[in-house]
Structure formats: C-alpha cells, structure tokens
Amino acid sequence: MPRHLLNPMDFSVEELYKLMDLAGDIERNPDKYAHACDRKILATCFYEPSTRTRLSFEAAMYRLGGHVLGFSSANSSSAAKGESVSDTLRMISCYADICAMRHPKEGAAFVGAQKASIPLINAGDGGHQHPTQTLTDLLTIHSLHGAFEGLTVGLCGDLKFGRTVHSLINALTRYEGVKFVLISPPELKVPSYITEMLEQKGYEYKEVISLDEAIPELDILYMTRVQKERFFNEEDYVRMKDFYILDKEKMSHAKPDMLVLHPLPRVNEISVEVDDDPRAAYFQQAQYGMYIRMALILTLLGIEVE
Ligand code: CP
C-alpha cells in the first residue's frame, strides 16, 4: 500500500522533525538532491485555483530532477465530462509515481486515496484540511522561532472556512503548553469540532473579536484572508472582508520577536506597509513550502539520499 498524506496528523511528531531536518538539509545542499527523483513523475491534479501549492510542488519535483504533469482546473480535465475523483486517481496511478490533489469538496482526497495505487498528497480539500500548508507553517515556526512548546499562537480572520487554520491548530496540539487565541468576527468563528478537540485535549484557548487587544501577548500571529469562494452570498463576504487589517500601528503593540505568518494569497488583511517589518515572515514561509514539499516527495517515495 502506498503511504499518503491526507491529514497533518498522518506523520508522527518524530517523523515531522525528520521531515523538517531533511527540508533544512535540502535548502543547505541543493546539489546533493538534484537527481534524487530522476525519471520520477509528479502529477498535480488541481480542481481549484492555486499559485503557491501547485507551483511549489512542481518546482520541488523539478529541483529533485523529476518531471511533472497534471491539470490546473477541473475544466481542463475530464472532470468537466463527469469523471469521478476515484476514476481519475486510478488513471493518474498509471501515469505518475506520486500525486498532489486539490479539490473544493471536503473529503475528496480521502475518497481518491481509496483508488490511488501511488502516494496521494492532499493539497487542500474544501474548507477541511491543507496538510502541506501545515508542514510549511511548522517548518517556518521551527526555523525562525525554535521550539513549538509554550507558544501563544493567535489565528486571525476567517477561522470558519480557513482550512489552513484547522490543520495548523490540529498539528500544534501535539506540543506542550501551546495556547491559542482565536481572533474572528462571531460569524467566522472556528468550527465547534475544533474547540471541542482543544477542550478534550486540555489546551488553553480563548475566542476574541479584537486583534488590537490580543496582539501584545502573541508569539505567532497567523493572519488569514476571508475565503470568498466558500461564502453563500456576496453581501456577507463584502461585510466581512475588511474586518481585520494588520498595519504598522497594530504591529507597534506586538512583541519585538512576534512572527507574522499568512498562508497567502493576501487580499487586504495585511497592509503592504507591514511587508518590510522584520517580523513579517509570510514570503519566506512560502519559500519554506517548496523545501518541505521536496522533503515530502522524497519521504513518500521512500528515496534516501546519502
Ligand atoms: N497557501 C496556499 O494554499 O496558496 P495557493 O492557494 O496559492 O496554493
């Protein structure tokens, strides 16, 4: 059976540290890995738009010496003719060695994995999970801040539909003493299954509306955009979209070493004036995304480089 990555919890804590170590080694010694995936093929099956995830997967495979095929929208695949995800994954398994798939429906990757005979990576399933973004976020925090234990992490914006938020909270509940400050308008609160999980596991959390009040205590501020594509009506989106805008003034109340992360794309929620602040780590975060995906491809394909 191939090993898949469908949920950020699919790797143990030890395996995650190994993956992050490998990503670090790849970043420091790119030549060592330049032919690690010679003759291997990655399929990117994206039923939803993407810039970072798809292109960083493709860049990752090219930098490992492999090849890439795939589609970047449902309309340019036979999904437009009604082909199921299961059948598509069965076919892709004949053409490629590993597949990254993004789909607008929650659970699509889990369905696809039943029929995939190659490793399948969930590159985002609806408002549910985005495990490789979580790997990216963990590597960024680990590289720029050190340990996860004892961090106070603020997650701000659309906590209802933001799949990266759901995955990251899940993943951080494996480290002791992490505290969560969930900053959102009441309409975009994190789903109750997340807060129930935090309570069950005994993690401290609070739900607040004001970013100004929350910012001074944070070690990490994870900003998110309001997920326009998951709203049922435009009016609600317009009302919510500029609820939070992180600017220089707000940053002046933050800790001197607080990291600002964002899975990107950004819309208005971080003013461009923050980009030059040394605490703004979101573009560096996107680059870490490529290294961790290189490490992930090697790990799922069982390729070791001496
Ligand atoms: N962070 C992220 O998933 O970005 P894309 O939607 O551009 O892939």
mmCIF file of C-alpha atoms and ligand atoms in Angstrom:
data_model
loop_
_atom_site.group_PDB
_atom_site.id
_atom_site.type_symbol
_atom_site.label_atom_id
_atom_site.label_comp_id
_atom_site.label_asym_id
_atom_site.label_seq_id
_atom_site.Cartn_x
_atom_site.Cartn_y
_atom_site.Cartn_z
ATOM 1 C CA MET A 1 0.000 0.000 0.000
ATOM 2 C CA PRO A 2 1.391 3.455 -0.808
ATOM 3 C CA ARG A 3 1.743 5.950 2.004
ATOM 4 C CA HIS A 4 -0.474 9.019 1.590
ATOM 5 C CA LEU A 5 -0.579 12.431 3.296
ATOM 6 C CA LEU A 6 -4.246 13.273 3.774
ATOM 7 C CA ASN A 7 -4.229 14.841 7.220
ATOM 8 C CA PRO A 8 -1.453 16.732 9.035
ATOM 9 C CA MET A 9 -1.608 14.111 11.800
ATOM 10 C CA ASP A 10 -0.621 11.322 9.366
ATOM 11 C CA PHE A 11 3.004 11.846 10.387
ATOM 12 C CA SER A 12 4.135 11.285 13.962
ATOM 13 C CA VAL A 13 5.906 14.112 15.812
ATOM 14 C CA GLU A 14 9.226 12.291 15.288
ATOM 15 C CA GLU A 15 8.543 11.903 11.573
ATOM 16 C CA LEU A 16 7.712 15.610 11.327
ATOM 17 C CA TYR A 17 11.035 16.550 12.914
ATOM 18 C CA LYS A 18 12.807 14.216 10.457
ATOM 19 C CA LEU A 19 10.937 15.849 7.573
ATOM 20 C CA MET A 20 11.899 19.334 8.783
ATOM 21 C CA ASP A 21 15.538 18.250 9.194
ATOM 22 C CA LEU A 22 15.500 16.876 5.648
ATOM 23 C CA ALA A 23 13.984 20.138 4.330
ATOM 24 C CA GLY A 24 16.781 22.041 6.067
ATOM 25 C CA ASP A 25 19.434 19.801 4.516
ATOM 26 C CA ILE A 26 17.871 20.244 1.057
ATOM 27 C CA GLU A 27 17.921 24.029 1.499
ATOM 28 C CA ARG A 28 21.599 23.991 2.523
ATOM 29 C CA ASN A 29 22.759 21.372 -0.035
ATOM 30 C CA PRO A 30 20.537 21.600 -3.126
ATOM 31 C CA ASP A 31 23.073 19.891 -5.425
ATOM 32 C CA LYS A 32 23.031 16.745 -3.302
ATOM 33 C CA TYR A 33 19.336 16.265 -4.176
ATOM 34 C CA ALA A 34 19.354 17.483 -7.783
ATOM 35 C CA HIS A 35 18.957 13.963 -9.251
ATOM 36 C CA ALA A 36 17.162 12.243 -6.394
ATOM 37 C CA CYS A 37 13.951 11.912 -8.440
ATOM 38 C CA ASP A 38 15.428 11.275 -11.894
ATOM 39 C CA ARG A 39 12.757 9.615 -14.081
ATOM 40 C CA LYS A 40 10.043 10.058 -11.420
ATOM 41 C CA ILE A 41 6.806 11.839 -12.299
ATOM 42 C CA LEU A 42 4.635 14.009 -10.075
ATOM 43 C CA ALA A 43 1.012 14.584 -11.087
ATOM 44 C CA THR A 44 -0.618 17.803 -9.883
ATOM 45 C CA CYS A 45 -4.413 17.468 -10.081
ATOM 46 C CA PHE A 46 -5.869 20.811 -9.105
ATOM 47 C CA TYR A 47 -9.652 21.179 -9.309
ATOM 48 C CA GLU A 48 -9.342 24.588 -7.591
ATOM 49 C CA PRO A 49 -7.093 27.610 -8.261
ATOM 50 C CA SER A 50 -3.642 27.743 -6.688
ATOM 51 C CA THR A 51 -0.392 29.625 -7.072
ATOM 52 C CA ARG A 52 1.856 28.559 -4.193
ATOM 53 C CA THR A 53 0.823 24.970 -3.579
ATOM 54 C CA ARG A 54 0.783 23.795 -7.175
ATOM 55 C CA LEU A 55 3.831 25.731 -8.328
ATOM 56 C CA SER A 56 5.886 24.899 -5.241
ATOM 57 C CA PHE A 57 5.089 21.204 -5.747
ATOM 58 C CA GLU A 58 6.133 21.480 -9.370
ATOM 59 C CA ALA A 59 9.282 23.442 -8.514
ATOM 60 C CA ALA A 60 10.043 20.863 -5.825
ATOM 61 C CA MET A 61 9.846 17.971 -8.290
ATOM 62 C CA TYR A 62 11.894 19.782 -10.957
ATOM 63 C CA ARG A 63 14.571 20.635 -8.360
ATOM 64 C CA LEU A 64 14.731 16.941 -7.474
ATOM 65 C CA GLY A 65 15.355 16.084 -11.123
ATOM 66 C CA GLY A 66 11.878 14.677 -11.782
ATOM 67 C CA HIS A 67 9.070 15.535 -14.181
ATOM 68 C CA VAL A 68 5.591 16.967 -13.733
ATOM 69 C CA LEU A 69 2.238 16.510 -15.462
ATOM 70 C CA GLY A 70 -1.285 17.469 -14.485
ATOM 71 C CA PHE A 71 -4.114 19.941 -14.743
ATOM 72 C CA SER A 72 -4.750 23.247 -13.012
ATOM 73 C CA SER A 73 -8.538 23.415 -13.217
ATOM 74 C CA ALA A 74 -11.404 20.942 -13.295
ATOM 75 C CA ASN A 75 -12.446 22.372 -16.670
ATOM 76 C CA SER A 76 -9.248 21.258 -18.349
ATOM 77 C CA SER A 77 -9.653 17.652 -17.159
ATOM 78 C CA SER A 78 -12.297 15.002 -17.797
ATOM 79 C CA ALA A 79 -13.960 16.059 -14.538
ATOM 80 C CA ALA A 80 -15.752 18.500 -16.864
ATOM 81 C CA LYS A 81 -17.288 15.437 -18.562
ATOM 82 C CA GLY A 82 -18.319 13.958 -15.242
ATOM 83 C CA GLU A 83 -15.384 11.687 -14.388
ATOM 84 C CA SER A 84 -15.202 10.857 -10.676
ATOM 85 C CA VAL A 85 -12.230 11.592 -8.429
ATOM 86 C CA SER A 86 -11.846 7.835 -7.838
ATOM 87 C CA ASP A 87 -11.585 7.049 -11.543
ATOM 88 C CA THR A 88 -9.238 9.987 -12.114
ATOM 89 C CA LEU A 89 -6.895 8.808 -9.359
ATOM 90 C CA ARG A 90 -6.963 5.280 -10.746
ATOM 91 C CA MET A 91 -5.849 6.642 -14.117
ATOM 92 C CA ILE A 92 -3.241 9.001 -12.660
ATOM 93 C CA SER A 93 -1.736 5.993 -10.851
ATOM 94 C CA CYS A 94 -0.938 4.540 -14.301
ATOM 95 C CA TYR A 95 0.944 7.650 -15.425
ATOM 96 C CA ALA A 96 2.719 9.083 -12.388
ATOM 97 C CA ASP A 97 4.677 7.966 -9.314
ATOM 98 C CA ILE A 98 3.108 10.429 -6.858
ATOM 99 C CA CYS A 99 0.163 12.834 -6.960
ATOM 100 C CA ALA A 100 -0.787 16.107 -5.256
ATOM 101 C CA MET A 101 -4.513 16.859 -5.469
ATOM 102 C CA ARG A 102 -6.588 19.907 -4.533
ATOM 103 C CA HIS A 103 -10.369 19.702 -4.625
ATOM 104 C CA PRO A 104 -13.202 22.008 -3.486
ATOM 105 C CA LYS A 105 -15.068 19.182 -1.708
ATOM 106 C CA GLU A 106 -14.193 18.206 1.845
ATOM 107 C CA GLY A 107 -13.018 14.605 1.956
ATOM 108 C CA ALA A 108 -12.208 14.356 -1.772
ATOM 109 C CA ALA A 109 -8.602 13.340 -1.077
ATOM 110 C CA PHE A 110 -9.780 10.583 1.260
ATOM 111 C CA VAL A 111 -12.077 9.256 -1.485
ATOM 112 C CA GLY A 112 -9.296 9.460 -4.090
ATOM 113 C CA ALA A 113 -6.854 7.647 -1.807
ATOM 114 C CA GLN A 114 -9.070 4.547 -1.837
ATOM 115 C CA LYS A 115 -8.265 4.037 -5.517
ATOM 116 C CA ALA A 116 -4.789 5.526 -5.810
ATOM 117 C CA SER A 117 -2.001 2.966 -6.022
ATOM 118 C CA ILE A 118 0.612 5.742 -5.711
ATOM 119 C CA PRO A 119 1.182 8.149 -2.792
ATOM 120 C CA LEU A 120 -1.528 10.820 -2.752
ATOM 121 C CA ILE A 121 -0.981 14.180 -1.109
ATOM 122 C CA ASN A 122 -3.968 16.247 -0.032
ATOM 123 C CA ALA A 123 -3.164 19.734 -1.343
ATOM 124 C CA GLY A 124 -6.375 21.141 0.164
ATOM 125 C CA ASP A 125 -9.899 19.703 0.373
ATOM 126 C CA GLY A 126 -12.597 22.366 0.587
ATOM 127 C CA GLY A 127 -12.765 24.075 3.979
ATOM 128 C CA HIS A 128 -11.402 20.957 5.692
ATOM 129 C CA GLN A 129 -7.610 20.454 5.710
ATOM 130 C CA HIS A 130 -4.449 21.648 3.986
ATOM 131 C CA PRO A 131 -1.709 19.389 5.391
ATOM 132 C CA THR A 132 1.215 20.585 3.260
ATOM 133 C CA GLN A 133 0.475 24.190 4.256
ATOM 134 C CA THR A 134 0.671 22.985 7.838
ATOM 135 C CA LEU A 135 4.046 21.350 7.164
ATOM 136 C CA THR A 136 5.126 24.686 5.689
ATOM 137 C CA ASP A 137 3.846 26.589 8.730
ATOM 138 C CA LEU A 138 5.558 24.215 11.162
ATOM 139 C CA LEU A 139 8.865 24.444 9.299
ATOM 140 C CA THR A 140 8.626 28.248 9.284
ATOM 141 C CA ILE A 141 7.948 28.430 13.020
ATOM 142 C CA HIS A 142 10.646 25.845 13.786
ATOM 143 C CA SER A 143 13.241 27.598 11.603
ATOM 144 C CA LEU A 144 12.519 31.179 12.649
ATOM 145 C CA HIS A 145 11.297 30.796 16.219
ATOM 146 C CA GLY A 146 12.666 27.490 17.517
ATOM 147 C CA ALA A 147 10.540 25.307 19.755
ATOM 148 C CA PHE A 148 6.752 24.935 19.499
ATOM 149 C CA GLU A 149 6.264 24.241 23.206
ATOM 150 C CA GLY A 150 4.750 27.085 25.204
ATOM 151 C CA LEU A 151 3.945 29.323 22.231
ATOM 152 C CA THR A 152 0.953 31.650 22.296
ATOM 153 C CA VAL A 153 -0.471 31.461 18.794
ATOM 154 C CA GLY A 154 -3.078 33.918 17.513
ATOM 155 C CA LEU A 155 -5.105 32.883 14.488
ATOM 156 C CA CYS A 156 -6.966 35.777 12.959
ATOM 157 C CA GLY A 157 -9.603 36.220 10.258
ATOM 158 C CA ASP A 158 -11.780 33.587 8.650
ATOM 159 C CA LEU A 159 -11.457 30.756 11.145
ATOM 160 C CA LYS A 160 -14.645 29.131 9.898
ATOM 161 C CA PHE A 161 -13.690 28.371 6.323
ATOM 162 C CA GLY A 162 -9.889 28.676 6.569
ATOM 163 C CA ARG A 163 -8.666 25.096 6.135
ATOM 164 C CA THR A 164 -5.067 26.085 6.917
ATOM 165 C CA VAL A 165 -6.223 27.224 10.355
ATOM 166 C CA HIS A 166 -7.983 23.932 11.073
ATOM 167 C CA SER A 167 -4.927 21.921 10.046
ATOM 168 C CA LEU A 168 -2.480 24.092 11.986
ATOM 169 C CA ILE A 169 -4.464 24.034 15.245
ATOM 170 C CA ASN A 170 -4.686 20.263 14.949
ATOM 171 C CA ALA A 171 -0.969 19.924 14.385
ATOM 172 C CA LEU A 172 0.008 22.250 17.246
ATOM 173 C CA THR A 173 -1.959 20.232 19.781
ATOM 174 C CA ARG A 174 0.905 17.768 19.865
ATOM 175 C CA TYR A 175 3.232 20.212 21.610
ATOM 176 C CA GLU A 176 3.009 21.023 25.296
ATOM 177 C CA GLY A 177 1.791 24.343 26.602
ATOM 178 C CA VAL A 178 0.666 25.872 23.297
ATOM 179 C CA LYS A 179 -2.059 28.482 23.888
ATOM 180 C CA PHE A 180 -4.495 29.525 21.177
ATOM 181 C CA VAL A 181 -6.067 32.959 20.741
ATOM 182 C CA LEU A 182 -8.811 32.625 18.138
ATOM 183 C CA ILE A 183 -9.496 36.080 16.711
ATOM 184 C CA SER A 184 -12.512 36.368 14.419
ATOM 185 C CA PRO A 185 -15.856 38.056 13.950
ATOM 186 C CA PRO A 186 -18.655 35.964 15.525
ATOM 187 C CA GLU A 187 -19.833 34.832 12.060
ATOM 188 C CA LEU A 188 -16.422 33.381 11.205
ATOM 189 C CA LYS A 189 -15.597 31.553 14.436
ATOM 190 C CA VAL A 190 -13.671 28.315 14.277
ATOM 191 C CA PRO A 191 -15.987 25.255 13.899
ATOM 192 C CA SER A 192 -17.099 23.750 17.194
ATOM 193 C CA TYR A 193 -15.359 20.433 16.486
ATOM 194 C CA ILE A 194 -12.051 22.314 16.782
ATOM 195 C CA THR A 195 -12.855 23.951 20.129
ATOM 196 C CA GLU A 196 -14.240 20.633 21.407
ATOM 197 C CA MET A 197 -10.982 18.966 20.386
ATOM 198 C CA LEU A 198 -8.985 21.668 22.244
ATOM 199 C CA GLU A 199 -11.099 21.162 25.358
ATOM 200 C CA GLN A 200 -10.779 17.390 25.169
ATOM 201 C CA LYS A 201 -7.010 17.578 24.875
ATOM 202 C CA GLY A 202 -6.783 20.200 27.647
ATOM 203 C CA TYR A 203 -5.336 23.053 25.566
ATOM 204 C CA GLU A 204 -5.907 26.618 26.702
ATOM 205 C CA TYR A 205 -7.762 28.771 24.189
ATOM 206 C CA LYS A 206 -9.904 31.890 24.021
ATOM 207 C CA GLU A 207 -12.147 33.293 21.317
ATOM 208 C CA VAL A 208 -11.944 37.079 20.901
ATOM 209 C CA ILE A 209 -13.021 39.688 18.360
ATOM 210 C CA SER A 210 -10.395 42.400 18.862
ATOM 211 C CA LEU A 211 -6.988 41.968 17.215
ATOM 212 C CA ASP A 212 -5.762 45.140 18.973
ATOM 213 C CA GLU A 213 -6.415 43.635 22.381
ATOM 214 C CA ALA A 214 -4.933 40.237 21.510
ATOM 215 C CA ILE A 215 -1.759 41.246 19.679
ATOM 216 C CA PRO A 216 0.523 42.167 22.665
ATOM 217 C CA GLU A 217 0.514 38.614 24.087
ATOM 218 C CA LEU A 218 1.214 36.701 20.849
ATOM 219 C CA ASP A 219 4.399 34.875 19.807
ATOM 220 C CA ILE A 220 2.918 33.983 16.425
ATOM 221 C CA LEU A 221 0.185 35.859 14.565
ATOM 222 C CA TYR A 222 -1.318 33.738 11.791
ATOM 223 C CA MET A 223 -3.392 36.019 9.551
ATOM 224 C CA THR A 224 -5.872 34.605 7.032
ATOM 225 C CA ARG A 225 -7.967 36.032 4.238
ATOM 226 C CA VAL A 226 -11.746 35.824 4.240
ATOM 227 C CA GLN A 227 -12.461 32.837 1.963
ATOM 228 C CA LYS A 228 -14.679 34.474 -0.658
ATOM 229 C CA GLU A 229 -15.168 31.226 -2.586
ATOM 230 C CA ARG A 230 -16.798 29.487 0.395
ATOM 231 C CA PHE A 231 -19.453 32.179 1.070
ATOM 232 C CA PHE A 232 -23.021 31.555 0.024
ATOM 233 C CA ASN A 233 -23.722 35.203 -0.767
ATOM 234 C CA GLU A 234 -21.604 38.165 -1.885
ATOM 235 C CA GLU A 235 -23.226 40.536 0.631
ATOM 236 C CA ASP A 236 -21.881 38.600 3.642
ATOM 237 C CA TYR A 237 -18.427 38.445 2.082
ATOM 238 C CA VAL A 238 -18.338 42.200 1.458
ATOM 239 C CA ARG A 239 -19.396 42.847 5.070
ATOM 240 C CA MET A 240 -16.620 40.606 6.432
ATOM 241 C CA LYS A 241 -13.732 41.049 4.051
ATOM 242 C CA ASP A 242 -12.009 44.026 5.661
ATOM 243 C CA PHE A 243 -12.853 43.174 9.264
ATOM 244 C CA TYR A 244 -9.132 42.893 10.106
ATOM 245 C CA ILE A 245 -6.302 44.854 8.543
ATOM 246 C CA LEU A 246 -2.886 44.399 10.128
ATOM 247 C CA ASP A 247 -0.940 47.640 9.755
ATOM 248 C CA LYS A 248 2.141 49.349 11.209
ATOM 249 C CA GLU A 249 0.168 50.847 14.058
ATOM 250 C CA LYS A 250 -1.079 47.423 15.214
ATOM 251 C CA MET A 251 2.408 45.957 14.796
ATOM 252 C CA SER A 252 3.757 48.617 17.173
ATOM 253 C CA HIS A 253 1.885 46.854 20.016
ATOM 254 C CA ALA A 254 3.289 43.398 19.199
ATOM 255 C CA LYS A 255 6.284 41.664 20.805
ATOM 256 C CA PRO A 256 9.608 42.538 19.128
ATOM 257 C CA ASP A 257 10.045 38.896 18.053
ATOM 258 C CA MET A 258 6.433 38.048 17.180
ATOM 259 C CA LEU A 259 6.262 36.329 13.782
ATOM 260 C CA VAL A 260 3.548 37.251 11.304
ATOM 261 C CA LEU A 261 2.579 34.290 9.137
ATOM 262 C CA HIS A 262 -0.040 34.063 6.399
ATOM 263 C CA PRO A 263 -0.649 31.110 4.062
ATOM 264 C CA LEU A 264 -1.259 33.636 1.255
ATOM 265 C CA PRO A 265 -2.783 34.812 -1.012
ATOM 266 C CA ARG A 266 -3.264 38.059 0.874
ATOM 267 C CA VAL A 267 -6.113 40.374 -0.085
ATOM 268 C CA ASN A 268 -6.428 43.367 2.298
ATOM 269 C CA GLU A 269 -5.823 41.780 5.682
ATOM 270 C CA ILE A 270 -2.142 42.724 5.859
ATOM 271 C CA SER A 271 -1.239 46.205 4.709
ATOM 272 C CA VAL A 272 1.759 46.229 2.342
ATOM 273 C CA GLU A 273 3.480 48.629 4.742
ATOM 274 C CA VAL A 274 3.992 45.612 7.074
ATOM 275 C CA ASP A 275 5.980 43.701 4.427
ATOM 276 C CA ASP A 276 9.246 45.450 5.368
ATOM 277 C CA ASP A 277 8.860 44.698 9.064
ATOM 278 C CA PRO A 278 11.460 42.046 10.018
ATOM 279 C CA ARG A 279 8.682 40.154 11.823
ATOM 280 C CA ALA A 280 6.731 39.696 8.571
ATOM 281 C CA ALA A 281 7.645 36.126 7.580
ATOM 282 C CA TYR A 282 4.933 35.258 5.048
ATOM 283 C CA PHE A 283 7.027 35.405 1.874
ATOM 284 C CA GLN A 284 9.822 33.418 3.493
ATOM 285 C CA GLN A 285 7.114 30.991 4.643
ATOM 286 C CA ALA A 286 6.099 30.402 1.014
ATOM 287 C CA GLN A 287 9.708 29.547 0.175
ATOM 288 C CA TYR A 288 9.912 27.082 3.062
ATOM 289 C CA GLY A 289 6.870 25.497 1.409
ATOM 290 C CA MET A 290 8.984 24.361 -1.522
ATOM 291 C CA TYR A 291 11.692 22.781 0.677
ATOM 292 C CA ILE A 292 9.211 20.906 2.842
ATOM 293 C CA ARG A 293 7.429 19.618 -0.286
ATOM 294 C CA MET A 294 10.768 18.391 -1.648
ATOM 295 C CA ALA A 295 11.304 16.552 1.627
ATOM 296 C CA LEU A 296 7.768 15.178 1.498
ATOM 297 C CA ILE A 297 8.117 13.857 -2.061
ATOM 298 C CA LEU A 298 11.351 12.054 -1.146
ATOM 299 C CA THR A 299 9.836 10.629 2.033
ATOM 300 C CA LEU A 300 6.637 9.338 0.425
ATOM 301 C CA LEU A 301 8.600 7.829 -2.462
ATOM 302 C CA GLY A 302 10.978 6.194 0.020
ATOM 303 C CA ILE A 303 14.032 7.792 -1.593
ATOM 304 C CA GLU A 304 17.049 8.264 0.643
ATOM 305 C CA VAL A 305 19.987 10.424 -0.422
ATOM 306 C CA GLU A 306 23.361 9.729 1.193
HETATM 307 N N1 CP B 1 -1.327 28.831 0.614
HETATM 308 C C1 CP B 1 -1.948 28.341 -0.471
HETATM 309 O O1 CP B 1 -2.567 27.266 -0.434
HETATM 310 O O2 CP B 1 -1.842 29.139 -1.571
HETATM 311 P P1 CP B 1 -2.417 28.771 -3.005
HETATM 312 O O3 CP B 1 -3.919 28.750 -2.881
HETATM 313 O O4 CP B 1 -1.911 29.836 -3.931
HETATM 314 O O5 CP B 1 -1.901 27.408 -3.362
#
